[in-house]
Each structure stands twice: as C-alpha cells, then as structure tokens.
PDB file of C-alpha atoms in Angstrom:
ATOM      1  CA  UNK Z  10     232.593 253.590 -23.572  1.00  0.00           C
ATOM      2  CA  UNK Z  11     234.160 256.691 -21.971  1.00  0.00           C
ATOM      3  CA  UNK Z  12     234.431 254.855 -18.623  1.00  0.00           C
ATOM      4  CA  UNK Z  13     236.049 251.861 -20.316  1.00  0.00           C
ATOM      5  CA  UNK Z  14     238.524 254.125 -22.124  1.00  0.00           C
ATOM      6  CA  UNK Z  15     239.499 255.892 -18.907  1.00  0.00           C
ATOM      7  CA  UNK Z  16     239.861 252.546 -17.139  1.00  0.00           C
ATOM      8  CA  UNK Z  17     242.148 251.263 -19.896  1.00  0.00           C
ATOM      9  CA  UNK Z  18     244.229 254.448 -19.754  1.00  0.00           C
ATOM     10  CA  UNK Z  19     244.544 254.075 -15.977  1.00  0.00           C
ATOM     11  CA  UNK Z  20     245.727 250.465 -16.258  1.00  0.00           C
ATOM     12  CA  UNK Z  21     248.215 251.446 -18.958  1.00  0.00           C
ATOM     13  CA  UNK Z  22     249.597 254.192 -16.703  1.00  0.00           C
ATOM     14  CA  UNK Z  23     250.136 251.826 -13.768  1.00  0.00           C
ATOM     15  CA  UNK Z  24     251.641 249.134 -16.011  1.00  0.00           C
ATOM     16  CA  UNK Z  25     254.220 251.623 -17.312  1.00  0.00           C
ATOM     17  CA  UNK Z  26     255.054 252.746 -13.774  1.00  0.00           C
ATOM     18  CA  UNK Z  27     255.399 249.148 -12.508  1.00  0.00           C
ATOM     19  CA  UNK Z  28     257.794 248.375 -15.364  1.00  0.00           C
ATOM     20  CA  UNK Z  29     260.381 250.887 -14.091  1.00  0.00           C
ATOM     21  CA  UNK Z  30     259.987 250.516 -10.305  1.00  0.00           C
ATOM     22  CA  UNK Z  31     261.260 247.968  -7.812  1.00  0.00           C
ATOM     23  CA  UNK Z  32     261.461 247.283  -4.077  1.00  0.00           C
ATOM     24  CA  UNK Z  33     259.745 249.809  -1.794  1.00  0.00           C
ATOM     25  CA  UNK Z  34     258.662 252.021  -4.685  1.00  0.00           C
ATOM     26  CA  UNK Z  35     256.877 249.079  -6.295  1.00  0.00           C
ATOM     27  CA  UNK Z  36     255.262 248.156  -2.968  1.00  0.00           C
ATOM     28  CA  UNK Z  37     254.026 251.756  -2.727  1.00  0.00           C
ATOM     29  CA  UNK Z  38     252.565 251.487  -6.220  1.00  0.00           C
ATOM     30  CA  UNK Z  39     250.657 248.344  -5.211  1.00  0.00           C
ATOM     31  CA  UNK Z  40     249.117 250.285  -2.323  1.00  0.00           C
ATOM     32  CA  UNK Z  41     248.106 253.072  -4.708  1.00  0.00           C
ATOM     33  CA  UNK Z  42     246.685 250.637  -7.261  1.00  0.00           C
ATOM     34  CA  UNK Z  43     244.613 248.676  -4.745  1.00  0.00           C
ATOM     35  CA  UNK Z  44     243.266 251.888  -3.191  1.00  0.00           C
ATOM     36  CA  UNK Z  45     242.337 253.680  -6.420  1.00  0.00           C
ATOM     37  CA  UNK Z  46     238.561 254.330  -6.495  1.00  0.00           C
ATOM     38  CA  UNK Z  47     238.216 253.785 -10.257  1.00  0.00           C
ATOM     39  CA  UNK Z  48     240.314 250.648 -10.751  1.00  0.00           C
ATOM     40  CA  UNK Z  49     238.728 247.193 -10.581  1.00  0.00           C
ATOM     41  CA  UNK Z  50     241.026 245.061 -12.779  1.00  0.00           C
ATOM     42  CA  UNK Z  51     244.571 244.135 -11.783  1.00  0.00           C
ATOM     43  CA  UNK Z  52     245.775 241.162 -13.846  1.00  0.00           C
ATOM     44  CA  UNK Z  53     247.607 243.314 -16.418  1.00  0.00           C
ATOM     45  CA  UNK Z  54     249.514 245.064 -13.665  1.00  0.00           C
ATOM     46  CA  UNK Z  55     250.145 241.747 -11.928  1.00  0.00           C
ATOM     47  CA  UNK Z  56     251.681 240.370 -15.134  1.00  0.00           C
ATOM     48  CA  UNK Z  57     254.452 243.002 -15.191  1.00  0.00           C
ATOM     49  CA  UNK Z  58     257.748 241.074 -14.674  1.00  0.00           C
ATOM     50  CA  UNK Z  59     258.971 243.454 -11.970  1.00  0.00           C
ATOM     51  CA  UNK Z  60     256.115 242.350  -9.694  1.00  0.00           C
ATOM     52  CA  UNK Z  61     257.305 238.742  -9.787  1.00  0.00           C
ATOM     53  CA  UNK Z  62     260.697 239.934  -8.469  1.00  0.00           C
ATOM     54  CA  UNK Z  63     259.031 240.823  -5.163  1.00  0.00           C
ATOM     55  CA  UNK Z  64     258.538 237.113  -4.448  1.00  0.00           C
ATOM     56  CA  UNK Z  65     260.754 236.021  -1.546  1.00  0.00           C
ATOM     57  CA  UNK Z  66     261.716 239.581  -0.557  1.00  0.00           C
ATOM     58  CA  UNK Z  67     260.563 241.693   2.362  1.00  0.00           C
ATOM     59  CA  UNK Z  68     257.995 243.195  -0.007  1.00  0.00           C
ATOM     60  CA  UNK Z  69     256.449 239.878  -1.075  1.00  0.00           C
ATOM     61  CA  UNK Z  70     253.319 240.655   0.961  1.00  0.00           C
ATOM     62  CA  UNK Z  71     252.582 243.470  -1.516  1.00  0.00           C
ATOM     63  CA  UNK Z  72     252.527 240.876  -4.295  1.00  0.00           C
ATOM     64  CA  UNK Z  73     250.130 238.761  -2.214  1.00  0.00           C
ATOM     65  CA  UNK Z  74     247.874 241.786  -1.718  1.00  0.00           C
ATOM     66  CA  UNK Z  75     247.795 242.492  -5.447  1.00  0.00           C
ATOM     67  CA  UNK Z  76     246.883 238.871  -6.144  1.00  0.00           C
ATOM     68  CA  UNK Z  77     244.122 239.125  -3.546  1.00  0.00           C
ATOM     69  CA  UNK Z  78     242.641 242.166  -5.265  1.00  0.00           C
ATOM     70  CA  UNK Z  79     242.911 240.515  -8.676  1.00  0.00           C
ATOM     71  CA  UNK Z  80     241.220 237.239  -7.748  1.00  0.00           C
ATOM     72  CA  UNK Z  81     240.120 237.225  -4.112  1.00  0.00           C
ATOM     73  CA  UNK Z  82     237.360 238.527  -1.854  1.00  0.00           C
ATOM     74  CA  UNK Z  83     236.911 240.120   1.541  1.00  0.00           C
ATOM     75  CA  UNK Z  84     236.237 236.640   2.900  1.00  0.00           C
ATOM     76  CA  UNK Z  85     239.592 235.441   1.557  1.00  0.00           C
ATOM     77  CA  UNK Z  86     241.336 238.322   3.313  1.00  0.00           C
ATOM     78  CA  UNK Z  87     239.653 237.560   6.640  1.00  0.00           C
ATOM     79  CA  UNK Z  88     240.701 233.909   6.328  1.00  0.00           C
ATOM     80  CA  UNK Z  89     244.352 234.888   5.682  1.00  0.00           C
ATOM     81  CA  UNK Z  90     244.619 238.156   7.620  1.00  0.00           C
ATOM     82  CA  UNK Z  91     247.440 236.756   9.731  1.00  0.00           C
ATOM     83  CA  UNK Z  92     249.760 236.437   6.734  1.00  0.00           C
ATOM     84  CA  UNK Z  93     248.733 239.662   4.980  1.00  0.00           C
ATOM     85  CA  UNK Z  94     249.367 243.317   5.881  1.00  0.00           C
ATOM     86  CA  UNK Z  95     246.589 245.403   7.379  1.00  0.00           C
ATOM     87  CA  UNK Z  96     244.441 247.118   4.762  1.00  0.00           C
ATOM     88  CA  UNK Z  97     243.571 250.790   4.634  1.00  0.00           C
ATOM     89  CA  UNK Z  98     239.925 251.882   4.709  1.00  0.00           C
ATOM     90  CA  UNK Z  99     240.094 252.523   0.941  1.00  0.00           C
ATOM     91  CA  UNK Z 100     241.444 249.029   0.335  1.00  0.00           C
ATOM     92  CA  UNK Z 101     238.762 247.469   2.531  1.00  0.00           C
ATOM     93  CA  UNK Z 102     236.048 249.286   0.598  1.00  0.00           C
ATOM     94  CA  UNK Z 103     237.593 248.236  -2.722  1.00  0.00           C
ATOM     95  CA  UNK Z 104     237.864 244.580  -1.687  1.00  0.00           C
ATOM     96  CA  UNK Z 105     234.240 244.534  -0.567  1.00  0.00           C
ATOM     97  CA  UNK Z 106     233.186 246.058  -3.900  1.00  0.00           C
ATOM     98  CA  UNK Z 107     235.113 243.316  -5.681  1.00  0.00           C
ATOM     99  CA  UNK Z 108     233.420 240.730  -3.462  1.00  0.00           C
ATOM    100  CA  UNK Z 109     229.998 241.929  -4.683  1.00  0.00           C
ATOM    101  CA  UNK Z 110     231.195 241.493  -8.281  1.00  0.00           C
ATOM    102  CA  UNK Z 111     232.348 237.954  -7.513  1.00  0.00           C
ATOM    103  CA  UNK Z 112     228.941 237.041  -6.061  1.00  0.00           C
ATOM    104  CA  UNK Z 113     227.182 238.606  -9.066  1.00  0.00           C
ATOM    105  CA  UNK Z 114     229.184 236.407 -11.474  1.00  0.00           C
ATOM    106  CA  UNK Z 115     227.075 233.356 -10.602  1.00  0.00           C
ATOM    107  CA  UNK Z 116     223.907 234.774  -9.026  1.00  0.00           C
ATOM    108  CA  UNK Z 117     221.558 237.452 -10.294  1.00  0.00           C
ATOM    109  CA  UNK Z 118     219.575 237.484  -7.064  1.00  0.00           C
ATOM    110  CA  UNK Z 119     221.778 238.167  -4.031  1.00  0.00           C
ATOM    111  CA  UNK Z 120     220.150 237.603  -0.649  1.00  0.00           C
ATOM    112  CA  UNK Z 121     220.738 240.219   2.003  1.00  0.00           C
ATOM    113  CA  UNK Z 122     221.793 237.657   4.597  1.00  0.00           C
ATOM    114  CA  UNK Z 123     224.425 236.274   2.206  1.00  0.00           C
ATOM    115  CA  UNK Z 124     225.726 239.762   1.377  1.00  0.00           C
ATOM    116  CA  UNK Z 125     225.818 240.788   5.035  1.00  0.00           C
ATOM    117  CA  UNK Z 126     227.860 237.717   5.867  1.00  0.00           C
ATOM    118  CA  UNK Z 127     230.262 238.067   2.910  1.00  0.00           C
ATOM    119  CA  UNK Z 128     230.799 241.801   3.443  1.00  0.00           C
ATOM    120  CA  UNK Z 129     230.897 241.649   7.234  1.00  0.00           C
ATOM    121  CA  UNK Z 130     227.999 244.104   7.524  1.00  0.00           C
ATOM    122  CA  UNK Z 131     225.862 244.147  10.663  1.00  0.00           C
ATOM    123  CA  UNK Z 132     222.498 245.490   9.457  1.00  0.00           C
ATOM    124  CA  UNK Z 133     220.330 245.994   6.373  1.00  0.00           C
ATOM    125  CA  UNK Z 134     220.615 249.795   6.356  1.00  0.00           C
ATOM    126  CA  UNK Z 135     224.409 249.611   6.243  1.00  0.00           C
ATOM    127  CA  UNK Z 136     224.241 246.991   3.488  1.00  0.00           C
ATOM    128  CA  UNK Z 137     221.850 248.996   1.307  1.00  0.00           C
ATOM    129  CA  UNK Z 138     223.918 252.165   1.777  1.00  0.00           C
ATOM    130  CA  UNK Z 139     227.009 250.247   0.634  1.00  0.00           C
ATOM    131  CA  UNK Z 140     225.256 248.787  -2.423  1.00  0.00           C
ATOM    132  CA  UNK Z 141     223.883 252.186  -3.428  1.00  0.00           C
ATOM    133  CA  UNK Z 142     226.785 254.504  -2.634  1.00  0.00           C
ATOM    134  CA  UNK Z 143     229.798 252.261  -3.214  1.00  0.00           C
ATOM    135  CA  UNK Z 144     228.571 249.901  -5.934  1.00  0.00           C
ATOM    136  CA  UNK Z 145     225.734 251.380  -8.022  1.00  0.00           C
ATOM    137  CA  UNK Z 146     226.970 254.979  -7.898  1.00  0.00           C
ATOM    138  CA  UNK Z 147     230.449 253.692  -8.766  1.00  0.00           C
ATOM    139  CA  UNK Z 148     228.976 252.119 -11.915  1.00  0.00           C
ATOM    140  CA  UNK Z 149     230.227 248.594 -11.216  1.00  0.00           C
ATOM    141  CA  UNK Z 150     226.731 247.150 -10.739  1.00  0.00           C
ATOM    142  CA  UNK Z 151     223.149 248.024 -11.610  1.00  0.00           C
ATOM    143  CA  UNK Z 152     220.150 246.473  -9.999  1.00  0.00           C
ATOM    144  CA  UNK Z 153     217.130 246.745  -7.750  1.00  0.00           C
ATOM    145  CA  UNK Z 154     216.969 246.625  -3.971  1.00  0.00           C
ATOM    146  CA  UNK Z 155     213.966 244.531  -2.953  1.00  0.00           C
ATOM    147  CA  UNK Z 156     213.279 245.168   0.714  1.00  0.00           C
ATOM    148  CA  UNK Z 157     210.192 242.965   0.705  1.00  0.00           C
ATOM    149  CA  UNK Z 158     212.125 239.914  -0.484  1.00  0.00           C
ATOM    150  CA  UNK Z 159     215.325 241.132   1.234  1.00  0.00           C
ATOM    151  CA  UNK Z 160     217.490 240.707  -1.838  1.00  0.00           C
ATOM    152  CA  UNK Z 161     219.439 242.632  -4.469  1.00  0.00           C
ATOM    153  CA  UNK Z 162     218.398 241.832  -8.049  1.00  0.00           C
ATOM    154  CA  UNK Z 163     221.449 242.250 -10.283  1.00  0.00           C
ATOM    155  CA  UNK Z 164     220.842 243.651 -13.760  1.00  0.00           C
ATOM    156  CA  UNK Z 165     224.478 244.331 -14.637  1.00  0.00           C
ATOM    157  CA  UNK Z 166     227.831 243.654 -13.004  1.00  0.00           C
ATOM    158  CA  UNK Z 167     231.322 244.522 -14.233  1.00  0.00           C
ATOM    159  CA  UNK Z 168     233.584 241.556 -14.874  1.00  0.00           C
ATOM    160  CA  UNK Z 169     236.551 240.698 -12.687  1.00  0.00           C
ATOM    161  CA  UNK Z 170     239.968 239.380 -13.657  1.00  0.00           C
ATOM    162  CA  UNK Z 171     239.918 235.745 -14.707  1.00  0.00           C
ATOM    163  CA  UNK Z 172     241.637 233.461 -12.229  1.00  0.00           C
ATOM    164  CA  UNK Z 173     244.196 231.148 -13.883  1.00  0.00           C
ATOM    165  CA  UNK Z 174     242.018 228.081 -13.236  1.00  0.00           C
ATOM    166  CA  UNK Z 175     239.056 229.825 -14.909  1.00  0.00           C
ATOM    167  CA  UNK Z 176     240.826 230.252 -18.244  1.00  0.00           C
ATOM    168  CA  UNK Z 177     240.218 226.710 -19.500  1.00  0.00           C
ATOM    169  CA  UNK Z 178     236.556 226.935 -18.501  1.00  0.00           C
ATOM    170  CA  UNK Z 179     236.233 230.233 -20.340  1.00  0.00           C
ATOM    171  CA  UNK Z 180     237.859 228.773 -23.470  1.00  0.00           C
ATOM    172  CA  UNK Z 181     235.498 225.788 -23.304  1.00  0.00           C
ATOM    173  CA  UNK Z 182     232.492 228.063 -22.832  1.00  0.00           C
ATOM    174  CA  UNK Z 183     233.486 230.160 -25.852  1.00  0.00           C
ATOM    175  CA  UNK Z 184     234.099 227.011 -27.891  1.00  0.00           C
ATOM    176  CA  UNK Z 185     230.648 225.683 -26.984  1.00  0.00           C
ATOM    177  CA  UNK Z 186     229.115 229.016 -27.869  1.00  0.00           C
ATOM    178  CA  UNK Z 187     230.876 228.950 -31.249  1.00  0.00           C
ATOM    179  CA  UNK Z 188     229.597 225.414 -31.948  1.00  0.00           C
ATOM    180  CA  UNK Z 189     226.066 226.452 -30.987  1.00  0.00           C
ATOM    181  CA  UNK Z 190     226.299 229.519 -33.229  1.00  0.00           C
ATOM    182  CA  UNK Z 191     227.488 227.384 -36.163  1.00  0.00           C
ATOM    183  CA  UNK Z 192     224.604 224.943 -35.649  1.00  0.00           C
ATOM    184  CA  UNK Z 193     222.120 227.787 -35.412  1.00  0.00           C
ATOM    185  CA  UNK Z 194     223.490 229.373 -38.582  1.00  0.00           C
ATOM    186  CA  UNK Z 195     223.167 226.026 -40.400  1.00  0.00           C
ATOM    187  CA  UNK Z 196     219.539 225.660 -39.266  1.00  0.00           C
ATOM    188  CA  UNK Z 197     218.739 229.194 -40.408  1.00  0.00           C
ATOM    189  CA  UNK Z 198     220.293 228.528 -43.818  1.00  0.00           C
ATOM    190  CA  UNK Z 199     218.285 225.301 -44.138  1.00  0.00           C
ATOM    191  CA  UNK Z 200     215.101 227.174 -43.221  1.00  0.00           C
ATOM    192  CA  UNK Z 201     215.855 229.770 -45.889  1.00  0.00           C
ATOM    193  CA  UNK Z 202     216.392 227.020 -48.493  1.00  0.00           C
ATOM    194  CA  UNK Z 203     213.145 225.340 -47.435  1.00  0.00           C
ATOM    195  CA  UNK Z 204     211.287 228.662 -47.660  1.00  0.00           C
ATOM    196  CA  UNK Z 205     212.716 229.295 -51.145  1.00  0.00           C
ATOM    197  CA  UNK Z 206     211.699 225.777 -52.241  1.00  0.00           C
ATOM    198  CA  UNK Z 207     208.183 226.214 -50.878  1.00  0.00           C
ATOM    199  CA  UNK Z 208     207.944 229.579 -52.577  1.00  0.00           C
ATOM    200  CA  UNK Z 209     208.834 228.048 -55.945  1.00  0.00           C
ATOM    201  CA  UNK Z 210     206.408 225.181 -55.348  1.00  0.00           C
ATOM    202  CA  UNK Z 211     203.659 227.654 -54.461  1.00  0.00           C
ATOM    203  CA  UNK Z 212     204.323 229.667 -57.606  1.00  0.00           C
ATOM    204  CA  UNK Z 213     204.232 226.514 -59.716  1.00  0.00           C
ATOM    205  CA  UNK Z 214     200.985 225.326 -58.102  1.00  0.00           C
ATOM    206  CA  UNK Z 215     199.394 228.739 -58.617  1.00  0.00           C
ATOM    207  CA  UNK Z 216     200.414 228.688 -62.301  1.00  0.00           C
ATOM    208  CA  UNK Z 217     198.879 225.248 -62.729  1.00  0.00           C
ATOM    209  CA  UNK Z 218     195.620 226.428 -61.180  1.00  0.00           C
ATOM    210  CA  UNK Z 219     195.562 229.555 -63.345  1.00  0.00           C
ATOM    211  CA  UNK Z 220     196.179 227.412 -66.468  1.00  0.00           C
ATOM    212  CA  UNK Z 221     193.323 225.078 -65.509  1.00  0.00           C
ATOM    213  CA  UNK Z 222     191.027 228.051 -64.922  1.00  0.00           C
ATOM    214  CA  UNK Z 223     191.880 229.365 -68.375  1.00  0.00           C
ATOM    215  CA  UNK Z 224     191.166 225.931 -69.897  1.00  0.00           C
ATOM    216  CA  UNK Z 225     187.795 225.824 -68.147  1.00  0.00           C
ATOM    217  CA  UNK Z 226     187.002 229.334 -69.363  1.00  0.00           C
ATOM    218  CA  UNK Z 227     187.852 228.338 -72.941  1.00  0.00           C
ATOM    219  CA  UNK Z 228     185.761 225.179 -72.650  1.00  0.00           C
ATOM    220  CA  UNK Z 229     182.805 227.134 -71.284  1.00  0.00           C
ATOM    221  CA  UNK Z 230     183.188 229.679 -74.082  1.00  0.00           C
ATOM    222  CA  UNK Z 231     183.187 226.926 -76.716  1.00  0.00           C
ATOM    223  CA  UNK Z 232     180.206 225.265 -75.056  1.00  0.00           C
ATOM    224  CA  UNK Z 233     178.336 228.555 -74.962  1.00  0.00           C
ATOM    225  CA  UNK Z 234     179.067 229.178 -78.663  1.00  0.00           C
ATOM    226  CA  UNK Z 235     177.968 225.657 -79.547  1.00  0.00           C
ATOM    227  CA  UNK Z 236     174.772 226.063 -77.539  1.00  0.00           C
ATOM    228  CA  UNK Z 237     173.961 229.274 -79.367  1.00  0.00           C
ATOM    229  CA  UNK Z 238     174.583 227.651 -82.733  1.00  0.00           C
ATOM    230  CA  UNK Z 239     172.361 224.705 -81.793  1.00  0.00           C
ATOM    231  CA  UNK Z 240     169.587 227.036 -80.608  1.00  0.00           C
ATOM    232  CA  UNK Z 241     169.780 229.027 -83.844  1.00  0.00           C
ATOM    233  CA  UNK Z 242     169.587 225.859 -85.959  1.00  0.00           C
ATOM    234  CA  UNK Z 243     166.589 224.554 -84.025  1.00  0.00           C
ATOM    235  CA  UNK Z 244     164.826 227.915 -84.281  1.00  0.00           C
ATOM    236  CA  UNK Z 245     165.342 228.033 -88.055  1.00  0.00           C
ATOM    237  CA  UNK Z 246     164.152 224.436 -88.449  1.00  0.00           C
ATOM    238  CA  UNK Z 247     161.023 225.116 -86.452  1.00  0.00           C
ATOM    239  CA  UNK Z 248     160.288 228.206 -88.472  1.00  0.00           C
ATOM    240  CA  UNK Z 249     160.730 226.252 -91.750  1.00  0.00           C
ATOM    241  CA  UNK Z 250     158.320 223.553 -90.630  1.00  0.00           C
ATOM    242  CA  UNK Z 251     155.725 226.115 -89.656  1.00  0.00           C
ATOM    243  CA  UNK Z 252     155.918 227.671 -93.103  1.00  0.00           C
ATOM    244  CA  UNK Z 253     155.396 224.301 -94.816  1.00  0.00           C
ATOM    245  CA  UNK Z 254     152.261 223.752 -92.770  1.00  0.00           C
TER     246      UNK Z 254
END
C-alpha cells in the first residue's frame, strides 16, 4: 500500500507540473517522466490538456514518446525508431520493464527465447540478471526463474495503462464478472433456502419418529400391565381350584 501511495503521489506531482508547462519545458518533463525509476503508469499525465498542444509542433515527438511508454513496448520502439527520438539508457531500461509487464498480462509462463527476442537480449545470463535486478527487485513482477524449463513463471505483475481499444473489452469483462457474481449469489441463496427447508423437514421427521416411539412405549406398558393382571387372575383361579379339591 505504501508503494501504491508513493506512486499516486508521484503521478499527481507530474500532472500538476504538466498543467503549467508548455513547449520545451513540457518536452523536458516528458523525458523526466519516462526516465523515472519508480513510475510505470503514464495515462493520467498523458491526459493533461497541455500535452495535446504539442501535437504538430517541433516537440510532437515528445508526445509520441509518452504515448509509447503508456501503451507500447520495446518492440514497438524498434519498429518505429526512425520517427522517434533516441532514448536514454534509463528510458530503454524502463521500456523493457514495461514490455515484460505487457507479456505478463496474457501469459503466466514466459519462455526465455520469447523474452530474449522481445527485450533484445543476447544470452540467458543477461536476461535473468534483467528479470531479477530490474523487474523483481523493482517490485513490478514476482515469479520464479526455471532454468531447467528455460522460462519465467509469473506469480504477480503490475498492471499497465489501458490502451483506448482495451477499454470496451475491460467494461465487457467487468460486466460479465458482475453477471456471474449475481448468478452465483442467487445459487447460494437457493442452496441456503434448500438447506433451511431440509432442516425443517428433518426436524419434523424426527418429531414423528419420537412420537411413534412414545406410542410404542405406551402400548408396551399397557400390554405389560395387562399381562401381569392376566397372570395374577390365572394364579388366583388355580389356587382356588386346588383348595376345592
């Protein structure tokens, strides 16, 4: 929670700065934002109206860079390097970190060969050092390096900014989840009602059995009393006959 709070405070600081800057100063802020070691979300900063004013100016490439860091990957930069400014070493590291997060959005097992290709890394040692030092120690991912299977098993990955085209999918996913939750809640309520009904039925059945047992006990008691009375009568009659003889 402390990391999230600090991240939110950092975003708020840059948003306030972007709101009062323009031109070269704003381009300088973009460089600072995309190089900051603790910042991995950029959409709030990108939404500041002053940033949109860079479009069509000599500083428009700074706006493109910010969009790249909000939604893109290292592979996207390599594909469009001719139309984008050169990145600093800090920016390159940050964009590669973001690329790992993008891969982890859809796959929980990341193959080394895929990571090496996406991150432009030449060997396994360099890849594992990057995952450990620049990703896990930074707190943006948690996972296990499996050298035997040559893969990285992702246990946790920080979320990236939603691309505009992802918003509808996210809304639909949340809507589906809400429908599923409502259906599950209904089923649970029905199960509770069924359990209550069965409980009442069980109590009623038990009472009926107990009543029948009591009736049998009373019948046996009456039968026992009657048997004793009959035995006494027969004994007295036998004794009387013996005396007459």
